[in-house]
Short mmCIF file of C-alpha atoms in Angstrom, two decimals:
data_model
loop_
_atom_site.label_atom_id
_atom_site.label_comp_id
_atom_site.label_asym_id
_atom_site.label_seq_id
_atom_site.Cartn_x
_atom_site.Cartn_y
_atom_site.Cartn_z
CA UNK A 3 8.38 7.61 127.71
CA UNK A 4 7.30 4.03 127.05
CA UNK A 5 6.92 4.84 123.41
CA UNK A 6 10.39 6.26 123.23
CA UNK A 7 11.92 3.13 124.73
CA UNK A 8 10.00 1.03 122.27
CA UNK A 9 11.16 3.16 119.35
CA UNK A 10 14.73 2.93 120.57
CA UNK A 11 14.54 -0.86 120.80
CA UNK A 12 13.07 -1.13 117.31
CA UNK A 13 15.72 1.09 115.77
CA UNK A 14 18.52 -0.80 117.50
CA UNK A 15 17.14 -4.13 116.37
CA UNK A 16 16.79 -2.92 112.79
CA UNK A 17 20.31 -1.55 112.76
CA UNK A 18 21.67 -4.76 114.17
CA UNK A 19 19.98 -6.73 111.40
CA UNK A 20 21.31 -4.44 108.70
CA UNK A 21 24.85 -4.51 109.98
CA UNK A 22 25.08 -8.23 110.57
CA UNK A 23 23.66 -8.69 107.09
CA UNK A 24 26.47 -6.63 105.57
CA UNK A 25 29.09 -8.35 107.67
CA UNK A 26 28.28 -11.84 106.57
CA UNK A 27 28.28 -11.01 102.89
CA UNK A 28 31.64 -9.31 103.25
CA UNK A 29 33.34 -12.32 104.76
CA UNK A 30 31.90 -14.61 102.16
CA UNK A 31 33.05 -12.41 99.32
CA UNK A 32 36.57 -12.24 100.59
CA UNK A 33 36.86 -15.93 101.10
CA UNK A 34 37.10 -16.18 97.35
CA UNK A 35 40.36 -14.30 97.30
CA UNK A 36 42.48 -16.47 99.51
CA UNK A 37 45.70 -17.50 97.92
CA UNK A 38 45.55 -21.28 97.81
CA UNK A 39 42.21 -22.45 96.64
CA UNK A 40 43.26 -25.97 95.81
CA UNK A 41 42.83 -27.34 99.27
CA UNK A 42 39.50 -26.33 100.64
CA UNK A 43 40.43 -26.71 104.28
CA UNK A 44 43.29 -24.25 104.14
CA UNK A 45 41.12 -21.84 102.22
CA UNK A 46 38.54 -21.95 104.95
CA UNK A 47 40.93 -21.43 107.81
CA UNK A 48 42.83 -18.58 106.20
CA UNK A 49 39.76 -16.85 104.86
CA UNK A 50 39.11 -14.75 107.93
CA UNK A 51 42.66 -13.53 108.23
CA UNK A 52 42.88 -12.62 104.57
CA UNK A 53 39.73 -10.53 104.45
CA UNK A 54 40.12 -7.05 103.14
CA UNK A 55 43.69 -7.39 102.05
CA UNK A 56 42.99 -8.80 98.64
CA UNK A 57 41.99 -5.76 96.66
CA UNK A 58 45.43 -4.35 97.39
CA UNK A 59 47.12 -7.40 95.89
CA UNK A 60 45.47 -6.90 92.56
CA UNK A 61 46.53 -3.85 90.62
CA UNK A 62 44.66 -1.88 88.02
CA UNK A 63 40.96 -2.12 87.38
CA UNK A 64 39.49 -5.05 89.23
CA UNK A 65 36.04 -6.15 88.13
CA UNK A 66 33.99 -7.58 90.98
CA UNK A 67 32.06 -10.57 89.69
CA UNK A 68 29.10 -11.60 91.81
CA UNK A 69 28.52 -15.33 91.62
CA UNK A 70 25.29 -16.86 92.82
CA UNK A 71 25.47 -20.43 94.01
CA UNK A 72 23.70 -22.76 96.40
CA UNK A 73 24.53 -23.16 100.06
CA UNK A 74 23.66 -26.82 100.48
CA UNK A 75 24.67 -28.74 97.37
CA UNK A 76 27.69 -30.59 98.65
CA UNK A 77 30.20 -31.38 97.27
CA UNK A 78 29.67 -28.74 94.56
CA UNK A 79 28.63 -25.65 96.45
CA UNK A 80 27.83 -25.42 100.12
CA UNK A 81 28.57 -23.48 103.26
CA UNK A 82 30.88 -25.14 105.74
CA UNK A 83 30.82 -24.87 109.54
CA UNK A 84 32.46 -21.44 109.42
CA UNK A 85 29.91 -20.16 106.90
CA UNK A 86 32.51 -20.15 104.12
CA UNK A 87 31.61 -21.21 100.60
CA UNK A 88 33.13 -24.56 99.72
CA UNK A 89 32.86 -27.19 97.05
CA UNK A 90 33.94 -27.94 93.52
CA UNK A 91 32.20 -25.06 91.78
CA UNK A 92 33.45 -22.66 94.41
CA UNK A 93 37.03 -23.93 94.20
CA UNK A 94 37.06 -23.64 90.40
CA UNK A 95 35.93 -20.04 90.69
CA UNK A 96 38.47 -19.35 93.41
CA UNK A 97 41.18 -20.76 91.15
CA UNK A 98 39.97 -18.50 88.33
CA UNK A 99 40.09 -15.58 90.75
CA UNK A 100 43.73 -16.42 91.55
CA UNK A 101 44.61 -16.83 87.92
CA UNK A 102 42.94 -13.76 86.50
CA UNK A 103 44.08 -10.45 87.94
CA UNK A 104 41.35 -8.46 86.26
CA UNK A 105 38.49 -9.97 88.23
CA UNK A 106 37.64 -10.50 91.84
CA UNK A 107 34.95 -13.03 92.59
CA UNK A 108 32.45 -12.75 95.39
CA UNK A 109 29.86 -15.37 96.28
CA UNK A 110 26.24 -14.96 97.16
CA UNK A 111 23.45 -17.41 97.62
CA UNK A 112 19.69 -17.53 97.26
CA UNK A 113 16.92 -20.00 96.61
CA UNK A 114 17.24 -21.85 93.29
CA UNK A 115 14.05 -20.28 91.97
CA UNK A 116 15.55 -16.81 92.39
CA UNK A 117 19.00 -17.54 90.92
CA UNK A 118 18.41 -17.17 87.19
CA UNK A 119 15.91 -14.32 87.61
CA UNK A 120 18.70 -12.65 89.63
CA UNK A 121 20.84 -12.69 86.47
CA UNK A 122 18.07 -10.92 84.59
CA UNK A 123 17.80 -8.36 87.32
CA UNK A 124 21.55 -7.73 87.21
CA UNK A 125 21.87 -8.70 90.84
CA UNK A 126 24.28 -11.48 89.96
CA UNK A 127 26.81 -11.75 87.14
CA UNK A 128 26.91 -15.48 86.82
CA UNK A 129 25.37 -18.60 88.25
CA UNK A 130 27.48 -21.63 89.19
CA UNK A 131 25.22 -24.47 90.29
CA UNK A 132 26.15 -27.49 88.17
CA UNK A 133 23.88 -26.27 85.40
CA UNK A 134 23.57 -28.04 82.09
CA UNK A 135 22.27 -26.57 78.85
CA UNK A 136 18.62 -26.83 77.96
CA UNK A 137 16.86 -25.25 75.00
CA UNK A 138 14.77 -23.12 77.29
CA UNK A 139 17.73 -21.89 79.26
CA UNK A 140 19.69 -21.16 76.10
CA UNK A 141 16.90 -18.97 74.80
CA UNK A 142 17.15 -16.72 77.81
CA UNK A 143 20.70 -16.89 79.14
CA UNK A 144 24.24 -17.02 77.82
CA UNK A 145 26.47 -20.04 78.37
CA UNK A 146 29.81 -19.02 76.83
CA UNK A 147 31.92 -21.40 74.77
CA UNK A 148 33.59 -23.45 77.46
CA UNK A 149 32.04 -25.70 80.12
CA UNK A 150 33.91 -25.93 83.43
CA UNK A 151 33.38 -29.64 84.03
CA UNK A 152 31.22 -32.62 83.15
CA UNK A 153 28.70 -34.26 85.41
CA UNK A 154 29.13 -37.94 86.08
CA UNK A 155 25.75 -38.73 84.58
CA UNK A 156 22.49 -39.45 86.32
CA UNK A 157 22.07 -42.63 88.27
CA UNK A 158 18.86 -44.20 89.48
CA UNK A 159 18.95 -43.67 93.22
CA UNK A 160 16.71 -46.04 95.07
CA UNK A 161 16.39 -48.61 97.84
CA UNK A 162 17.99 -52.09 97.78
CA UNK A 163 14.75 -53.71 96.66
CA UNK A 164 14.77 -51.68 93.41
CA UNK A 165 18.52 -51.56 92.79
CA UNK A 166 18.04 -53.91 89.86
CA UNK A 167 16.53 -51.01 87.92
CA UNK A 168 19.03 -50.21 85.17
CA UNK A 169 17.06 -47.88 82.92
CA UNK A 170 13.93 -45.78 82.63
CA UNK A 171 12.29 -48.77 80.95
CA UNK A 172 12.82 -50.84 84.09
CA UNK A 173 11.18 -48.14 86.19
CA UNK A 174 8.26 -48.03 83.76
CA UNK A 175 7.89 -51.82 83.79
CA UNK A 176 7.75 -51.85 87.58
CA UNK A 177 5.31 -48.88 87.70
CA UNK A 178 7.71 -46.94 89.87
CA UNK A 179 7.31 -43.34 90.97
CA UNK A 180 10.23 -41.03 90.24
CA UNK A 181 10.97 -38.04 92.44
CA UNK A 182 11.90 -34.97 90.37
CA UNK A 183 13.60 -31.94 91.86
CA UNK A 184 12.18 -28.82 90.25
CA UNK A 185 14.68 -27.24 87.86
CA UNK A 186 17.33 -29.95 88.08
CA UNK A 187 19.15 -31.18 84.95
CA UNK A 188 18.15 -34.69 85.86
CA UNK A 189 14.51 -33.70 85.92
CA UNK A 190 14.92 -32.60 82.30
CA UNK A 191 16.10 -36.09 81.36
CA UNK A 192 13.08 -37.61 83.06
CA UNK A 193 10.77 -35.19 81.27
CA UNK A 194 12.44 -35.88 77.92
CA UNK A 195 11.86 -39.57 78.41
CA UNK A 196 8.24 -38.99 79.40
CA UNK A 197 7.72 -36.81 76.31
CA UNK A 198 8.66 -39.81 74.21
CA UNK A 199 6.88 -42.36 76.39
CA UNK A 200 3.87 -40.57 77.86
CA UNK A 201 2.70 -41.91 81.22
CA UNK A 202 5.43 -44.53 81.34
CA UNK A 203 5.75 -43.91 85.06
CA UNK A 204 4.54 -41.50 87.74
CA UNK A 205 6.52 -38.46 88.78
CA UNK A 206 6.39 -36.53 92.01
CA UNK A 207 7.84 -33.02 92.03
CA UNK A 208 9.91 -31.73 94.92
CA UNK A 209 10.86 -28.17 95.63
CA UNK A 210 13.53 -29.30 98.03
CA UNK A 211 17.16 -30.30 98.01
CA UNK A 212 18.35 -33.85 97.52
CA UNK A 213 18.52 -34.90 101.22
CA UNK A 214 14.77 -34.40 101.66
CA UNK A 215 14.14 -36.54 98.58
CA UNK A 216 16.54 -39.23 99.81
CA UNK A 217 14.73 -39.36 103.11
CA UNK A 218 11.44 -39.94 101.29
CA UNK A 219 13.04 -42.68 99.18
CA UNK A 220 14.48 -44.33 102.27
CA UNK A 221 11.05 -44.19 103.92
CA UNK A 222 9.34 -45.63 100.87
CA UNK A 223 7.29 -42.51 100.16
CA UNK A 224 8.64 -42.46 96.60
CA UNK A 225 10.54 -45.16 94.71
CA UNK A 226 13.56 -43.49 93.21
CA UNK A 227 15.11 -40.34 91.83
CA UNK A 228 17.68 -39.55 89.17
CA UNK A 229 20.72 -37.72 90.41
CA UNK A 230 24.48 -37.72 90.64
CA UNK A 231 25.29 -41.12 92.14
CA UNK A 232 28.34 -40.03 94.12
CA UNK A 233 26.54 -37.03 95.58
CA UNK A 234 23.53 -39.09 96.55
CA UNK A 235 25.58 -41.77 98.30
CA UNK A 236 27.63 -39.21 100.20
CA UNK A 237 24.47 -37.38 101.30
CA UNK A 238 22.84 -40.65 102.33
CA UNK A 239 25.88 -41.50 104.39
CA UNK A 240 25.85 -38.06 106.06
CA UNK A 241 22.20 -38.53 106.98
CA UNK A 242 22.62 -42.13 108.18
CA UNK A 243 20.25 -43.45 105.52
CA UNK A 244 21.50 -46.98 105.19
CA UNK A 245 19.06 -48.22 102.58
CA UNK A 246 20.01 -45.98 99.65
CA UNK A 247 21.61 -47.74 96.69
CA UNK A 248 22.35 -47.02 93.07
CA UNK A 249 20.62 -48.66 90.15
CA UNK A 250 21.95 -48.09 86.65
CA UNK A 251 23.17 -44.86 85.05
CA UNK A 252 20.49 -43.44 82.77
CA UNK A 253 22.42 -40.57 81.24
CA UNK A 254 25.95 -39.96 80.09
CA UNK A 255 28.15 -37.22 81.44
CA UNK A 256 27.13 -33.84 80.05
CA UNK A 257 28.97 -30.53 80.06
CA UNK A 258 28.30 -28.20 82.97
CA UNK A 259 28.36 -24.46 82.40
CA UNK A 260 28.54 -21.13 84.10
CA UNK A 261 25.37 -19.26 83.20
CA UNK A 262 25.50 -15.54 82.39
CA UNK A 263 22.86 -12.93 81.64
CA UNK A 264 22.31 -12.61 77.91
CA UNK A 265 23.66 -9.06 77.57
CA UNK A 266 26.95 -7.27 76.84
CA UNK A 267 28.21 -7.69 80.37
CA UNK A 268 27.42 -11.42 80.29
CA UNK A 269 29.15 -11.97 76.95
CA UNK A 270 32.21 -10.03 78.03
CA UNK A 271 32.55 -11.97 81.28
CA UNK A 272 31.96 -15.29 79.54
CA UNK A 273 34.79 -14.61 77.08
CA UNK A 274 37.12 -13.87 79.99
CA UNK A 275 36.11 -16.89 82.08
CA UNK A 276 36.15 -19.23 79.07
CA UNK A 277 39.81 -18.39 78.57
CA UNK A 278 40.58 -18.83 82.27
CA UNK A 279 38.76 -22.14 82.49
CA UNK A 280 40.63 -23.48 79.51
CA UNK A 281 43.90 -22.49 81.14
CA UNK A 282 42.89 -24.26 84.36
CA UNK A 283 42.04 -27.40 82.44
CA UNK A 284 45.29 -27.32 80.46
CA UNK A 285 47.46 -26.76 83.50
CA UNK A 286 45.90 -29.73 85.28
CA UNK A 287 44.62 -27.50 88.07
CA UNK A 288 41.03 -28.46 87.30
CA UNK A 289 41.82 -32.17 87.62
CA UNK A 290 43.57 -31.40 90.89
CA UNK A 291 40.48 -29.67 92.27
CA UNK A 292 38.25 -32.52 91.06
CA UNK A 293 40.49 -35.08 92.73
CA UNK A 294 40.54 -33.06 95.92
CA UNK A 295 36.85 -32.31 96.22
CA UNK A 296 35.06 -35.05 94.29
CA UNK A 297 37.53 -37.86 94.89
CA UNK A 298 37.96 -38.56 91.18
CA UNK A 299 39.30 -36.63 88.21
CA UNK A 300 36.47 -37.83 85.97
CA UNK A 301 34.62 -34.49 85.92
CA UNK A 302 37.76 -32.74 84.67
CA UNK A 303 39.01 -35.56 82.41
CA UNK A 304 35.80 -35.62 80.41
CA UNK A 305 36.28 -31.90 79.80
CA UNK A 306 39.96 -32.15 78.88
CA UNK A 307 39.17 -34.84 76.34
CA UNK A 308 36.19 -32.97 74.92
CA UNK A 309 35.91 -31.01 71.70
CA UNK A 310 35.65 -27.77 73.65
CA UNK A 311 39.36 -27.86 74.43
CA UNK A 312 40.28 -27.95 70.75
CA UNK A 313 38.49 -24.74 69.86
CA UNK B 7 16.40 -6.34 79.86
CA UNK B 8 14.60 -9.39 78.64
CA UNK B 9 10.92 -9.05 77.88
CA UNK B 10 8.11 -11.01 79.55
CA UNK B 11 7.21 -14.12 77.61
CA UNK B 12 3.48 -13.65 77.19
CA UNK B 13 3.10 -16.78 75.04
CA UNK B 14 4.59 -18.86 77.81
CA UNK B 15 2.19 -17.36 80.33
CA UNK B 16 -0.85 -18.02 78.15
CA UNK B 17 0.33 -21.54 77.31
CA UNK B 18 0.72 -22.41 80.96
CA UNK B 19 -2.43 -20.86 82.42
CA UNK B 20 -4.21 -24.20 82.47
CA UNK B 21 -1.15 -26.18 83.49
CA UNK B 22 -0.83 -24.02 86.60
CA UNK B 23 -4.62 -24.22 87.13
CA UNK B 24 -4.21 -27.94 87.79
CA UNK B 25 -3.13 -26.93 91.29
CA UNK B 26 -6.42 -25.20 92.10
CA UNK B 27 -8.29 -28.31 93.36
CA UNK B 28 -5.49 -28.96 95.87
CA UNK B 29 -5.57 -25.41 97.19
CA UNK B 30 -9.34 -25.40 97.58
CA UNK B 31 -9.42 -28.89 99.06
CA UNK B 32 -6.86 -27.89 101.67
CA UNK B 33 -8.74 -24.70 102.56
CA UNK B 34 -12.17 -26.37 102.81
CA UNK B 35 -11.04 -29.33 104.89
CA UNK B 36 -8.87 -27.22 107.16
CA UNK B 37 -11.74 -24.79 107.74
CA UNK B 38 -14.18 -27.61 108.50
CA UNK B 39 -12.04 -29.39 111.08
CA UNK B 40 -10.48 -26.19 112.30
CA UNK B 41 -13.94 -24.85 113.10
CA UNK B 42 -14.69 -27.75 115.43
CA UNK B 43 -11.28 -27.60 117.04
CA UNK B 44 -11.77 -23.88 117.51
CA UNK B 45 -15.25 -24.32 118.97
CA UNK B 46 -14.16 -26.95 121.47
CA UNK B 47 -11.10 -25.05 122.62
CA UNK B 48 -13.03 -21.76 122.82
CA UNK B 49 -15.68 -23.29 125.05
CA UNK B 50 -13.07 -25.10 127.12
CA UNK B 51 -11.32 -21.83 127.76
CA UNK B 52 -14.48 -19.85 128.46
CA UNK B 53 -15.82 -22.29 131.01
CA UNK B 54 -12.35 -23.08 132.33
CA UNK B 55 -12.89 -26.82 131.90
CA UNK B 56 -10.09 -28.40 133.94
CA UNK B 57 -7.19 -29.93 131.92
CA UNK B 58 -8.85 -29.08 128.58
CA UNK B 59 -8.49 -25.38 129.41
CA UNK B 60 -4.75 -25.67 130.04
CA UNK B 61 -4.20 -27.87 126.99
CA UNK B 62 -6.10 -25.40 124.84
CA UNK B 63 -4.08 -22.44 126.08
CA UNK B 64 -0.77 -24.18 125.43
CA UNK B 65 -1.93 -25.40 122.02
CA UNK B 66 -3.02 -21.94 120.92
CA UNK B 67 0.17 -20.34 122.21
CA UNK B 68 2.37 -22.84 120.38
CA UNK B 69 0.53 -22.78 117.07
CA UNK B 70 0.23 -19.01 117.01
CA UNK B 71 3.85 -18.63 117.98
CA UNK B 72 5.37 -20.71 115.19
CA UNK B 73 5.37 -20.25 111.41
CA UNK B 74 2.97 -22.42 109.45
CA UNK B 75 5.77 -23.53 107.13
CA UNK B 76 7.67 -25.06 110.03
CA UNK B 77 4.48 -26.69 111.34
CA UNK B 78 4.00 -28.37 107.95
CA UNK B 79 7.56 -29.66 107.91
CA UNK B 80 7.34 -30.91 111.49
CA UNK B 81 4.06 -32.70 110.71
CA UNK B 82 5.43 -34.30 107.56
CA UNK B 83 8.65 -35.54 109.11
CA UNK B 84 7.59 -35.79 112.74
CA UNK B 85 4.24 -37.60 112.67
CA UNK B 86 5.68 -40.67 110.89
CA UNK B 87 8.36 -40.87 113.58
CA UNK B 88 5.69 -40.69 116.26
CA UNK B 89 3.61 -43.37 114.55
CA UNK B 90 6.69 -45.54 114.15
CA UNK B 91 7.24 -45.25 117.86
CA UNK B 92 3.60 -46.14 118.59
CA UNK B 93 3.89 -49.10 116.21
CA UNK B 94 6.98 -50.21 118.06
CA UNK B 95 5.57 -49.82 121.57
CA UNK B 96 2.22 -51.47 120.86
CA UNK B 97 3.57 -53.98 118.36
CA UNK B 98 1.29 -52.76 115.60
CA UNK B 99 1.95 -53.29 111.96
CA UNK B 100 0.54 -50.11 110.50
CA UNK B 101 2.20 -48.97 107.27
CA UNK B 102 3.02 -45.32 107.87
CA UNK B 103 4.30 -44.62 104.39
CA UNK B 104 0.98 -45.49 102.86
CA UNK B 105 -0.42 -42.23 104.27
CA UNK B 106 -0.60 -39.78 101.36
CA UNK B 107 1.31 -36.56 102.07
CA UNK B 108 -1.81 -34.47 101.61
CA UNK B 109 -3.17 -35.89 104.88
CA UNK B 110 -0.32 -34.29 106.73
CA UNK B 111 -1.29 -31.00 105.14
CA UNK B 112 -4.95 -31.49 106.12
CA UNK B 113 -3.93 -32.30 109.66
CA UNK B 114 -1.50 -29.44 109.98
CA UNK B 115 -3.78 -26.84 108.41
CA UNK B 116 -6.72 -27.96 110.57
CA UNK B 117 -4.69 -27.56 113.72
CA UNK B 118 -3.43 -24.21 112.50
CA UNK B 119 -6.90 -22.94 111.58
CA UNK B 120 -8.31 -24.24 114.85
CA UNK B 121 -5.96 -22.11 116.91
CA UNK B 122 -6.91 -18.95 115.05
CA UNK B 123 -10.63 -19.68 114.93
CA UNK B 124 -10.61 -20.47 118.65
CA UNK B 125 -9.95 -16.84 119.49
CA UNK B 126 -12.43 -15.62 116.89
CA UNK B 127 -15.19 -17.87 118.19
CA UNK B 128 -14.43 -17.01 121.80
CA UNK B 129 -14.73 -13.33 120.99
CA UNK B 130 -18.02 -13.88 119.20
CA UNK B 131 -19.53 -15.91 122.04
CA UNK B 132 -18.50 -13.21 124.50
CA UNK B 133 -20.11 -10.58 122.29
CA UNK B 134 -23.54 -12.18 122.84
CA UNK B 135 -25.37 -10.33 125.60
CA UNK B 136 -25.04 -12.29 128.90
CA UNK B 137 -28.76 -11.59 129.40
CA UNK B 138 -29.45 -14.21 126.71
CA UNK B 139 -27.93 -16.95 128.83
CA UNK B 140 -29.69 -15.67 131.93
CA UNK B 141 -32.96 -15.82 130.04
CA UNK B 142 -32.22 -19.44 129.13
CA UNK B 143 -31.64 -20.31 132.76
CA UNK B 144 -34.87 -18.55 133.72
CA UNK B 145 -36.89 -20.89 131.50
CA UNK B 146 -35.08 -23.91 132.91
CA UNK B 147 -32.55 -24.62 130.17
CA UNK B 148 -29.17 -26.14 131.06
CA UNK B 149 -25.95 -24.37 130.06
CA UNK B 150 -25.44 -26.81 127.18
CA UNK B 151 -28.91 -26.31 125.85
CA UNK B 152 -28.74 -22.57 126.20
CA UNK B 153 -25.39 -22.58 124.42
CA UNK B 154 -26.56 -24.76 121.56
CA UNK B 155 -29.96 -23.21 121.00
CA UNK B 156 -29.56 -19.55 121.85
CA UNK B 157 -26.00 -18.28 122.31
CA UNK B 158 -24.05 -20.15 119.62
CA UNK B 159 -26.43 -19.39 116.75
CA UNK B 160 -26.14 -15.69 117.52
CA UNK B 161 -22.39 -15.90 118.02
CA UNK B 162 -21.87 -17.73 114.73
CA UNK B 163 -23.60 -15.00 112.77
CA UNK B 164 -21.12 -12.45 114.01
CA UNK B 165 -18.30 -14.94 113.36
CA UNK B 166 -19.13 -15.38 109.68
CA UNK B 167 -17.03 -12.50 108.32
CA UNK B 168 -14.00 -13.60 110.36
CA UNK B 169 -14.34 -17.24 109.35
CA UNK B 170 -14.70 -16.21 105.73
CA UNK B 171 -11.53 -14.15 105.95
CA UNK B 172 -9.81 -17.14 107.46
CA UNK B 173 -10.89 -19.17 104.42
CA UNK B 174 -9.37 -16.70 102.00
CA UNK B 175 -6.22 -16.67 104.08
CA UNK B 176 -6.12 -20.46 103.95
CA UNK B 177 -6.28 -20.56 100.16
CA UNK B 178 -3.22 -18.36 100.06
CA UNK B 179 -1.47 -20.24 102.86
CA UNK B 180 -1.99 -23.49 100.94
CA UNK B 181 0.83 -22.26 98.70
CA UNK B 182 3.18 -23.50 101.42
CA UNK B 183 2.11 -27.10 100.86
CA UNK B 184 4.54 -27.54 97.97
CA UNK B 185 7.37 -27.95 100.47
CA UNK B 186 6.10 -31.47 100.98
CA UNK B 187 5.52 -32.05 97.27
CA UNK B 188 1.81 -31.23 97.07
CA UNK B 189 1.49 -29.76 93.57
CA UNK B 190 -0.89 -26.89 94.36
CA UNK B 191 -1.00 -23.63 92.38
CA UNK B 192 2.40 -22.29 93.36
CA UNK B 193 3.81 -25.82 93.12
CA UNK B 194 2.61 -26.16 89.53
CA UNK B 195 4.06 -22.75 88.77
CA UNK B 196 7.42 -23.76 90.17
CA UNK B 197 7.34 -27.00 88.18
CA UNK B 198 6.75 -25.29 84.83
CA UNK B 199 9.22 -22.56 85.77
CA UNK B 200 11.90 -25.05 86.73
CA UNK B 201 11.46 -26.71 83.36
CA UNK B 202 11.79 -23.49 81.40
CA UNK B 203 13.60 -21.08 83.75
CA UNK B 204 10.76 -18.59 83.21
CA UNK B 205 10.14 -18.06 86.90
CA UNK B 206 8.73 -14.55 86.84
CA UNK B 207 6.16 -15.44 84.20
CA UNK B 208 5.04 -18.53 86.09
CA UNK B 209 4.74 -16.60 89.35
CA UNK B 210 2.66 -13.92 87.65
CA UNK B 211 0.25 -16.57 86.33
CA UNK B 212 0.06 -18.15 89.80
CA UNK B 213 -0.61 -14.77 91.39
CA UNK B 214 -3.38 -14.14 88.85
CA UNK B 215 -5.01 -17.46 89.73
CA UNK B 216 -4.87 -16.76 93.46
CA UNK B 217 -6.34 -13.35 92.83
CA UNK B 218 -9.20 -14.75 90.74
CA UNK B 219 -10.07 -17.41 93.34
CA UNK B 220 -9.90 -15.02 96.27
CA UNK B 221 -11.91 -12.42 94.38
CA UNK B 222 -14.67 -14.92 93.64
CA UNK B 223 -14.68 -16.05 97.29
CA UNK B 224 -14.84 -12.44 98.42
CA UNK B 225 -17.92 -11.86 96.24
CA UNK B 226 -19.63 -14.89 97.75
CA UNK B 227 -18.79 -13.72 101.22
CA UNK B 228 -20.20 -10.28 100.50
CA UNK B 229 -23.48 -11.85 99.36
CA UNK B 230 -23.70 -14.01 102.48
CA UNK B 231 -22.93 -11.08 104.73
CA UNK B 232 -25.62 -8.96 103.08
CA UNK B 233 -28.16 -11.76 103.59
CA UNK B 234 -27.28 -12.04 107.24
CA UNK B 235 -27.55 -8.29 107.74
CA UNK B 236 -30.96 -8.22 106.08
CA UNK B 237 -32.22 -11.03 108.29
CA UNK B 238 -30.88 -9.39 111.39
CA UNK B 239 -32.66 -6.19 110.48
CA UNK B 240 -35.92 -8.09 110.03
CA UNK B 241 -35.51 -9.69 113.42
#
């Protein structure tokens, strides 16, 4: 009898886990289909009411595109209080979803180290996580022809006592230690510099998100990091870290891409989304999203002025 | 389907191997301190030493009831706060941020190992025939003396396999230390993978290294165990 009760409890618990798991992914996928994606707050509030109704709106063959993104990289991709995906990358994809009737976008998240392998495995169709091109990534994945924005460039993020650091050379001269987030674009810049100037300064690798690194900078455990200045300051403010300041910018804005698997499906999707992104940029919708979410149109302006638009 | 990049794996074997000293250091130090923590708490619980007994029980319950990963994070972010507070209360001027992060790992892993070894050691002491202790009393030894000279040596022999297993477990658990930026084996693998996006390849190399280390340790343990068995037979 005891055994039976135990078995019953186990089965119920397992079922509960499975069902709640399905439920949460469903709501997140439908949040992408809400009508007005421009303003993130309305999107969030209407998401729950709109669930399920969207597939009916779109006629013909609708291709479900599974996007993998991060859940804590504000303001680009994060989960808000209601567990809805928000942020610049998410809003751009939502706008593409509205624009293009042939696709329906659903969002999923996982650890950074599992994102790109998830493309290989076919679990995800594309990755939107403010990714820049690197030689290594280009060998293995497909980037399409059209970036969806530019990053603002990497700033030296440090404490007031080091805010006079304007370049990598300054860090090297002061024997600073630079925190590097594993896999980040900015880490690539640091590594490129160190390839040219071996042992110029110390690095310390982090497998964590920016807030953990900022806390270590604020506490003096590491001297600085290279990251998006605006993001870092907003995070520092959220976490009440009062002694985070910006030094100089060490890199210029670079194009940011959706990353696809390097196969037929990836190429096909990229062609479609390239066209959509271009349309968003031309119509000014992209600038609108940038203004709304990032507080400045710079990310979109750099793209509109770039050579990619002329192709 | 993209193929595995064998060249990349071969190229990075020694890069990832740079993490091995950290993993072994963590395991050795944690086992050393953990052993003493375990011994003290085991004895405190067996003899129901007032206060120490209760503290030990609570400590073991808490450590066994929480994931090691969370313990590491709490140590890394929590201990500095605690020290800051102590600094503030006693007006000390101790620079907390000069403590290298690896010390937090040593501390945390020692505490963690201690809680698990405590139960192991307690079991082993209980497995020694109570007649041994009675014999000690009969020749006028005190409890402490009897413990040190007769019971513990016998108990430790039966504890060796368990402690050795704990050591192998620790080497693998050390892979969690990268959350606080200790570049051990898995950390090195993640660093090279992050640079190149070849995660699977890097993880395979890391797994191979763990396997090699654990296999070597297992061989050593087997030899030690055989020695002990032979000696016990002689006796």
